[in-house]
mmCIF file of C-alpha atoms in Angstrom:
data_model
loop_
_atom_site.group_PDB
_atom_site.id
_atom_site.type_symbol
_atom_site.label_atom_id
_atom_site.label_comp_id
_atom_site.label_asym_id
_atom_site.label_seq_id
_atom_site.Cartn_x
_atom_site.Cartn_y
_atom_site.Cartn_z
ATOM 1 C CA PHE A 233 23.370 17.256 21.054
ATOM 2 C CA CYS A 234 24.417 13.615 20.758
ATOM 3 C CA PHE A 235 22.664 11.565 18.213
ATOM 4 C CA SER A 236 23.595 8.262 19.989
ATOM 5 C CA LEU A 237 21.335 9.338 22.822
ATOM 6 C CA LEU A 238 18.296 9.159 20.619
ATOM 7 C CA PRO A 239 15.951 6.254 21.011
ATOM 8 C CA ALA A 240 15.948 3.792 18.168
ATOM 9 C CA LEU A 241 12.658 4.795 16.788
ATOM 10 C CA ASP A 242 11.400 4.262 13.225
ATOM 11 C CA CYS A 243 8.704 6.816 12.383
ATOM 12 C CA THR A 244 6.131 7.034 9.553
ATOM 13 C CA VAL A 245 5.716 10.738 9.275
ATOM 14 C CA LYS A 246 4.343 13.166 6.611
ATOM 15 C CA TYR A 247 6.068 16.450 6.512
ATOM 16 C CA SER A 248 6.493 19.765 4.672
ATOM 17 C CA GLY A 249 9.225 22.224 5.244
ATOM 18 C CA TYR A 250 8.830 25.947 4.480
ATOM 19 C CA LEU A 251 11.053 29.029 4.454
ATOM 20 C CA GLU A 252 9.912 32.230 6.093
ATOM 21 C CA ASN A 253 7.333 34.021 3.967
ATOM 22 C CA SER A 254 6.956 31.143 1.495
ATOM 23 C CA ASP A 255 3.846 29.074 0.805
ATOM 24 C CA LYS A 256 5.728 26.624 -1.349
ATOM 25 C CA PRO A 257 7.483 23.857 0.607
ATOM 26 C CA PHE A 258 11.245 23.354 -0.155
ATOM 27 C CA CYS A 259 10.720 19.653 0.924
ATOM 28 C CA THR A 260 7.773 17.420 1.359
ATOM 29 C CA ASN A 261 6.649 13.735 1.233
ATOM 30 C CA CYS A 262 2.944 14.546 1.472
ATOM 31 C CA LYS A 263 2.204 13.250 -2.013
ATOM 32 C CA LEU A 264 3.099 9.663 -0.881
ATOM 33 C CA LYS A 265 0.266 7.407 0.004
ATOM 34 C CA PHE A 266 2.372 5.490 2.449
ATOM 35 C CA PRO A 267 5.346 7.481 3.913
ATOM 36 C CA GLN A 268 8.594 5.643 4.281
ATOM 37 C CA LEU A 269 9.796 4.392 7.628
ATOM 38 C CA MET A 270 12.601 6.734 8.808
ATOM 39 C CA LYS A 271 14.926 6.267 11.784
ATOM 40 C CA LEU A 272 15.698 9.158 14.087
ATOM 41 C CA GLY A 273 19.353 10.088 13.939
ATOM 42 C CA LYS A 274 19.834 8.335 10.549
ATOM 43 C CA ASP A 275 17.210 9.269 7.966
ATOM 44 C CA ILE A 276 15.956 12.204 10.154
ATOM 45 C CA THR A 277 18.850 14.302 11.319
ATOM 46 C CA LEU A 278 17.469 17.833 11.453
ATOM 47 C CA TRP A 279 17.972 18.481 15.151
ATOM 48 C CA GLY A 280 14.671 20.513 15.749
ATOM 49 C CA LEU A 281 12.608 17.943 13.867
ATOM 50 C CA GLU A 282 14.155 15.046 15.954
ATOM 51 C CA ILE A 283 13.305 16.894 19.192
ATOM 52 C CA GLY A 284 9.826 17.770 17.919
ATOM 53 C CA LEU A 285 8.950 14.236 16.859
ATOM 54 C CA LEU A 286 9.946 12.962 20.347
ATOM 55 C CA THR A 287 7.286 15.209 21.887
ATOM 56 C CA MET A 288 4.442 13.801 19.638
ATOM 57 C CA LYS A 289 1.989 11.047 19.856
ATOM 58 C CA LYS A 290 0.766 8.808 17.165
ATOM 59 C CA GLY A 291 -1.883 10.477 15.025
ATOM 60 C CA GLU A 292 -0.858 13.905 16.126
ATOM 61 C CA ALA A 293 -0.315 16.793 13.781
ATOM 62 C CA ALA A 294 2.025 19.796 14.679
ATOM 63 C CA ARG A 295 3.748 22.906 13.347
ATOM 64 C CA PHE A 296 7.330 23.618 14.368
ATOM 65 C CA ILE A 297 9.282 26.818 13.893
ATOM 66 C CA PHE A 298 13.106 26.130 13.998
ATOM 67 C CA THR A 299 15.583 28.819 14.418
ATOM 68 C CA PRO A 300 18.897 28.272 12.543
ATOM 69 C CA LYS A 301 20.495 26.473 15.561
ATOM 70 C CA TYR A 302 17.826 23.828 15.311
ATOM 71 C CA ALA A 303 17.661 23.722 11.592
ATOM 72 C CA TYR A 304 20.388 24.335 9.014
ATOM 73 C CA GLY A 305 22.655 26.613 10.923
ATOM 74 C CA SER A 306 24.689 29.613 9.843
ATOM 75 C CA MET A 307 25.756 27.888 6.494
ATOM 76 C CA GLY A 308 22.361 27.028 5.363
ATOM 77 C CA CYS A 309 22.003 24.409 2.605
ATOM 78 C CA CYS A 310 22.739 25.957 -0.821
ATOM 79 C CA PRO A 311 21.026 26.570 -3.152
ATOM 80 C CA VAL A 312 17.737 25.834 -1.393
ATOM 81 C CA ILE A 313 18.213 27.011 2.280
ATOM 82 C CA PRO A 314 19.925 30.483 2.663
ATOM 83 C CA PRO A 315 22.335 31.018 5.582
ATOM 84 C CA ASN A 316 20.740 31.665 8.975
ATOM 85 C CA ALA A 317 17.393 30.698 7.860
ATOM 86 C CA THR A 318 14.381 30.177 10.194
ATOM 87 C CA VAL A 319 12.216 27.353 8.839
ATOM 88 C CA THR A 320 8.705 25.987 9.493
ATOM 89 C CA PHE A 321 7.818 22.295 9.458
ATOM 90 C CA GLU A 322 4.288 20.948 9.312
ATOM 91 C CA VAL A 323 4.320 17.332 10.554
ATOM 92 C CA GLU A 324 1.784 14.447 10.961
ATOM 93 C CA LEU A 325 3.115 11.510 12.956
ATOM 94 C CA HIS A 326 1.331 8.468 11.527
ATOM 95 C CA GLY A 327 3.139 5.955 13.718
ATOM 96 C CA PHE A 328 6.449 4.757 15.144
ATOM 97 C CA LEU A 329 8.166 1.584 16.083
ATOM 98 C CA ASP A 330 10.721 1.242 18.839
ATOM 99 C CA SER A 331 13.343 -0.886 17.151
ATOM 100 C CA ALA A 332 15.887 -0.650 20.004
ATOM 101 C CA GLU A 333 15.402 -4.176 21.324
ATOM 102 C CA SER A 334 15.268 -5.654 17.852
ATOM 103 C CA ASP A 335 18.480 -3.824 16.687
ATOM 104 C CA THR A 336 20.305 -5.033 19.787
ATOM 105 C CA PHE A 337 19.120 -8.586 19.370
ATOM 106 C CA PHE A 338 20.197 -8.980 15.680
ATOM 107 C CA GLU A 339 23.681 -7.568 16.535
ATOM 108 C CA LEU A 340 24.224 -10.520 18.925
ATOM 109 C CA MET A 341 26.062 -13.789 18.052
ATOM 110 C CA ALA A 342 23.672 -16.795 17.627
ATOM 111 C CA GLU A 343 24.757 -18.330 20.890
ATOM 112 C CA GLN A 344 23.976 -15.041 22.607
ATOM 113 C CA GLN A 345 20.566 -14.848 20.932
ATOM 114 C CA ARG A 346 19.746 -18.250 22.372
ATOM 115 C CA THR A 347 20.315 -16.930 25.910
ATOM 116 C CA PHE A 348 18.189 -13.829 25.373
ATOM 117 C CA PRO A 349 15.255 -13.568 27.894
ATOM 118 C CA LEU A 350 12.025 -14.999 26.298
ATOM 119 C CA GLN A 351 10.007 -11.911 26.885
ATOM 120 C CA LYS A 352 12.585 -9.790 24.992
ATOM 121 C CA VAL A 353 12.543 -12.380 22.154
ATOM 122 C CA LEU A 354 8.795 -12.144 21.923
ATOM 123 C CA LYS A 355 8.959 -8.257 21.807
ATOM 124 C CA VAL A 356 11.624 -8.497 19.085
ATOM 125 C CA ALA A 357 9.378 -10.895 17.048
ATOM 126 C CA ASP A 358 6.483 -8.647 17.489
ATOM 127 C CA THR A 359 8.476 -5.586 16.321
ATOM 128 C CA GLU A 360 9.518 -7.451 13.165
ATOM 129 C CA ARG A 361 5.965 -8.519 12.562
ATOM 130 C CA GLN A 362 4.905 -4.926 12.858
ATOM 131 C CA PHE A 363 7.514 -3.986 10.265
ATOM 132 C CA GLY A 364 6.258 -6.667 8.085
ATOM 133 C CA ASN A 365 2.630 -5.284 8.493
ATOM 134 C CA TYR A 366 3.843 -1.771 7.447
ATOM 135 C CA LEU A 367 5.491 -3.187 4.392
ATOM 136 C CA TYR A 368 2.552 -5.429 3.526
ATOM 137 C CA CYS A 369 0.201 -2.262 3.561
ATOM 138 C CA LYS A 370 2.670 -0.600 1.155
ATOM 139 C CA ARG A 371 2.180 -3.712 -1.055
ATOM 140 C CA ASN A 372 5.861 -4.443 -0.766
ATOM 141 C CA PHE A 373 5.098 -8.157 -0.294
ATOM 142 C CA GLU A 374 8.643 -9.408 -0.813
ATOM 143 C CA ALA A 375 10.085 -7.184 1.850
ATOM 144 C CA ALA A 376 7.158 -7.955 4.150
ATOM 145 C CA LYS A 377 7.746 -11.753 3.715
ATOM 146 C CA GLU A 378 11.407 -11.240 4.830
ATOM 147 C CA ARG A 379 10.417 -9.453 7.952
ATOM 148 C CA TYR A 380 7.753 -12.063 8.788
ATOM 149 C CA LYS A 381 10.321 -14.855 8.240
ATOM 150 C CA ARG A 382 12.804 -13.081 10.449
ATOM 151 C CA ALA A 383 10.185 -12.910 13.166
ATOM 152 C CA PHE A 384 9.370 -16.607 12.765
ATOM 153 C CA SER A 385 12.976 -17.699 12.755
ATOM 154 C CA ILE A 386 13.748 -16.293 16.258
ATOM 155 C CA LEU A 387 10.700 -18.027 17.675
ATOM 156 C CA HIS A 388 12.466 -21.428 17.167
ATOM 157 C CA ARG A 389 13.729 -21.950 20.787
ATOM 158 C CA CYS A 390 13.317 -24.732 23.197
ATOM 159 C CA PRO A 391 10.925 -23.704 25.938
ATOM 160 C CA SER A 392 11.616 -24.494 29.528
ATOM 161 C CA SER A 393 7.978 -25.045 30.490
ATOM 162 C CA GLU A 394 4.587 -25.596 28.989
ATOM 163 C CA ALA A 395 3.685 -22.011 29.833
ATOM 164 C CA GLU A 396 6.615 -20.806 27.746
ATOM 165 C CA GLN A 397 5.518 -23.008 24.908
ATOM 166 C CA THR A 398 2.073 -21.418 25.085
ATOM 167 C CA GLN A 399 3.588 -17.974 24.919
ATOM 168 C CA ILE A 400 5.865 -18.904 21.849
ATOM 169 C CA ASN A 401 2.821 -20.383 19.981
ATOM 170 C CA ALA A 402 0.870 -17.261 20.612
ATOM 171 C CA SER A 403 3.566 -15.203 18.963
ATOM 172 C CA LYS A 404 4.082 -17.735 16.155
ATOM 173 C CA LEU A 405 0.398 -17.891 15.037
ATOM 174 C CA PRO A 406 -0.032 -14.399 13.657
ATOM 175 C CA VAL A 407 3.331 -14.597 11.982
ATOM 176 C CA LEU A 408 2.469 -17.840 10.261
ATOM 177 C CA LEU A 409 -0.962 -16.347 9.209
ATOM 178 C CA ASN A 410 0.792 -13.330 7.791
ATOM 179 C CA LEU A 411 3.296 -15.482 5.895
ATOM 180 C CA SER A 412 0.495 -17.503 4.415
ATOM 181 C CA LEU A 413 -1.406 -14.499 3.244
ATOM 182 C CA THR A 414 1.769 -12.823 1.851
ATOM 183 C CA TYR A 415 2.756 -15.903 -0.156
ATOM 184 C CA LEU A 416 -0.803 -15.908 -1.669
ATOM 185 C CA LYS A 417 -0.113 -12.283 -2.738
ATOM 186 C CA LEU A 418 3.295 -13.387 -4.131
ATOM 187 C CA GLU A 419 1.437 -16.150 -6.108
ATOM 188 C CA CYS A 420 3.288 -18.913 -4.269
ATOM 189 C CA PRO A 421 0.292 -21.062 -3.172
ATOM 190 C CA ALA A 422 2.407 -24.142 -2.031
ATOM 191 C CA ARG A 423 4.310 -21.910 0.388
ATOM 192 C CA ALA A 424 1.026 -20.387 1.527
ATOM 193 C CA LEU A 425 -0.452 -23.779 2.191
ATOM 194 C CA ALA A 426 2.754 -24.857 4.116
ATOM 195 C CA TYR A 427 2.581 -21.874 6.474
ATOM 196 C CA GLY A 428 -1.124 -22.291 6.882
ATOM 197 C CA GLU A 429 -0.789 -25.916 7.934
ATOM 198 C CA LYS A 430 1.897 -24.916 10.400
ATOM 199 C CA ALA A 431 -0.670 -22.493 11.888
ATOM 200 C CA LEU A 432 -3.122 -25.344 12.083
ATOM 201 C CA GLU A 433 -0.620 -27.398 14.076
ATOM 202 C CA ILE A 434 -0.844 -24.760 16.712
ATOM 203 C CA ASP A 435 -4.616 -24.122 16.453
ATOM 204 C CA ARG A 436 -6.468 -26.747 14.317
ATOM 205 C CA ARG A 437 -9.801 -24.746 14.431
ATOM 206 C CA ASN A 438 -8.260 -21.301 13.467
ATOM 207 C CA ALA A 439 -10.609 -20.062 10.763
ATOM 208 C CA LYS A 440 -7.992 -17.766 9.138
ATOM 209 C CA ALA A 441 -5.619 -20.661 8.767
ATOM 210 C CA LEU A 442 -8.284 -22.862 7.386
ATOM 211 C CA PHE A 443 -9.346 -20.224 4.958
ATOM 212 C CA ARG A 444 -5.767 -19.480 3.748
ATOM 213 C CA CYS A 445 -5.201 -23.178 3.213
ATOM 214 C CA GLY A 446 -8.416 -23.369 1.259
ATOM 215 C CA GLN A 447 -7.455 -20.325 -0.850
ATOM 216 C CA ALA A 448 -4.083 -21.942 -1.579
ATOM 217 C CA CYS A 449 -5.571 -25.352 -2.571
ATOM 218 C CA LEU A 450 -8.030 -23.630 -4.849
ATOM 219 C CA TYR A 451 -5.283 -21.691 -6.475
ATOM 220 C CA MET A 452 -3.495 -24.945 -7.197
ATOM 221 C CA THR A 453 -6.865 -26.556 -8.445
ATOM 222 C CA LYS A 454 -6.787 -29.063 -5.577
ATOM 223 C CA TYR A 455 -10.512 -28.706 -5.457
ATOM 224 C CA ALA A 456 -11.392 -31.599 -2.946
ATOM 225 C CA GLU A 457 -8.772 -30.300 -0.497
ATOM 226 C CA ALA A 458 -9.835 -26.783 -0.984
ATOM 227 C CA ARG A 459 -13.536 -27.741 -0.188
ATOM 228 C CA ASP A 460 -12.413 -29.618 3.034
ATOM 229 C CA PHE A 461 -10.502 -26.660 4.367
ATOM 230 C CA LEU A 462 -13.187 -24.158 3.401
ATOM 231 C CA LEU A 463 -16.030 -26.279 4.981
ATOM 232 C CA ARG A 464 -13.945 -26.586 8.158
ATOM 233 C CA ALA A 465 -13.546 -22.788 8.206
ATOM 234 C CA GLN A 466 -17.269 -22.354 7.668
ATOM 235 C CA ARG A 467 -18.074 -24.640 10.605
ATOM 236 C CA VAL A 468 -15.954 -22.396 12.861
ATOM 237 C CA GLN A 469 -17.284 -19.160 11.432
ATOM 238 C CA PRO A 470 -20.614 -19.893 9.572
ATOM 239 C CA PHE A 471 -21.332 -16.216 8.784
ATOM 240 C CA ASN A 472 -17.742 -15.367 7.495
ATOM 241 C CA GLN A 473 -18.556 -13.585 4.153
ATOM 242 C CA ASP A 474 -14.997 -14.330 2.749
ATOM 243 C CA VAL A 475 -15.316 -18.014 3.494
ATOM 244 C CA ASN A 476 -18.726 -18.248 1.978
ATOM 245 C CA ASN A 477 -17.711 -16.356 -1.113
ATOM 246 C CA GLU A 478 -14.687 -18.690 -1.608
ATOM 247 C CA LEU A 479 -17.028 -21.677 -1.419
ATOM 248 C CA LYS A 480 -19.225 -20.083 -4.101
ATOM 249 C CA LYS A 481 -16.152 -19.540 -6.167
ATOM 250 C CA LEU A 482 -15.257 -23.244 -5.735
ATOM 251 C CA ALA A 483 -18.737 -24.331 -6.674
#
């Protein structure tokens, strides 16, 4: 079995491994609220588990029984796993990200990146944003910010047509909104405002961007500016509870 033939998948998976006739797992990550991202062939190297995960769909749970050939072999793994042990793994696949395109892109030189096909660049940016979303959900805002910034950085390319510019802007907008929100979480309102305003350059009536800018200004006690942004957001979405609550806070 060749690890290099595995797809470049990063999985979020909960698992527990059991020896035969044992109810107590010898390894588990089920106590974690948010399991870590693990790459097949690097973080997950148990042959049977790799093969099993490749057969699963997002949200699926499974139980696998691995003979020694697909588990720890004739040597075992002392002192926990005896030689020639058959093991059972209970697995829940929460999600996965195909990072092959992203890994390939960031291994290229800068000049090569500039000639990368636009559709592939957009896919790489979206993958980086999804990594950022995962880290944000884990409340690892610093790491999420770096992923979002990496996604944004590769979207700075000269379009060959208006249609390409529209596609690039459509990819930039959610990244900018995520950056604005993340900088608010990091208590950096000036940066949050800057990214919110960049989002408004793409879509001046974007309610989320107006709301983020209003929040940032309120944080910096720029009350008149905060009111202006929040009222503009309210005009776009008059029944948005978050916007209305922020206006009450401002009052």
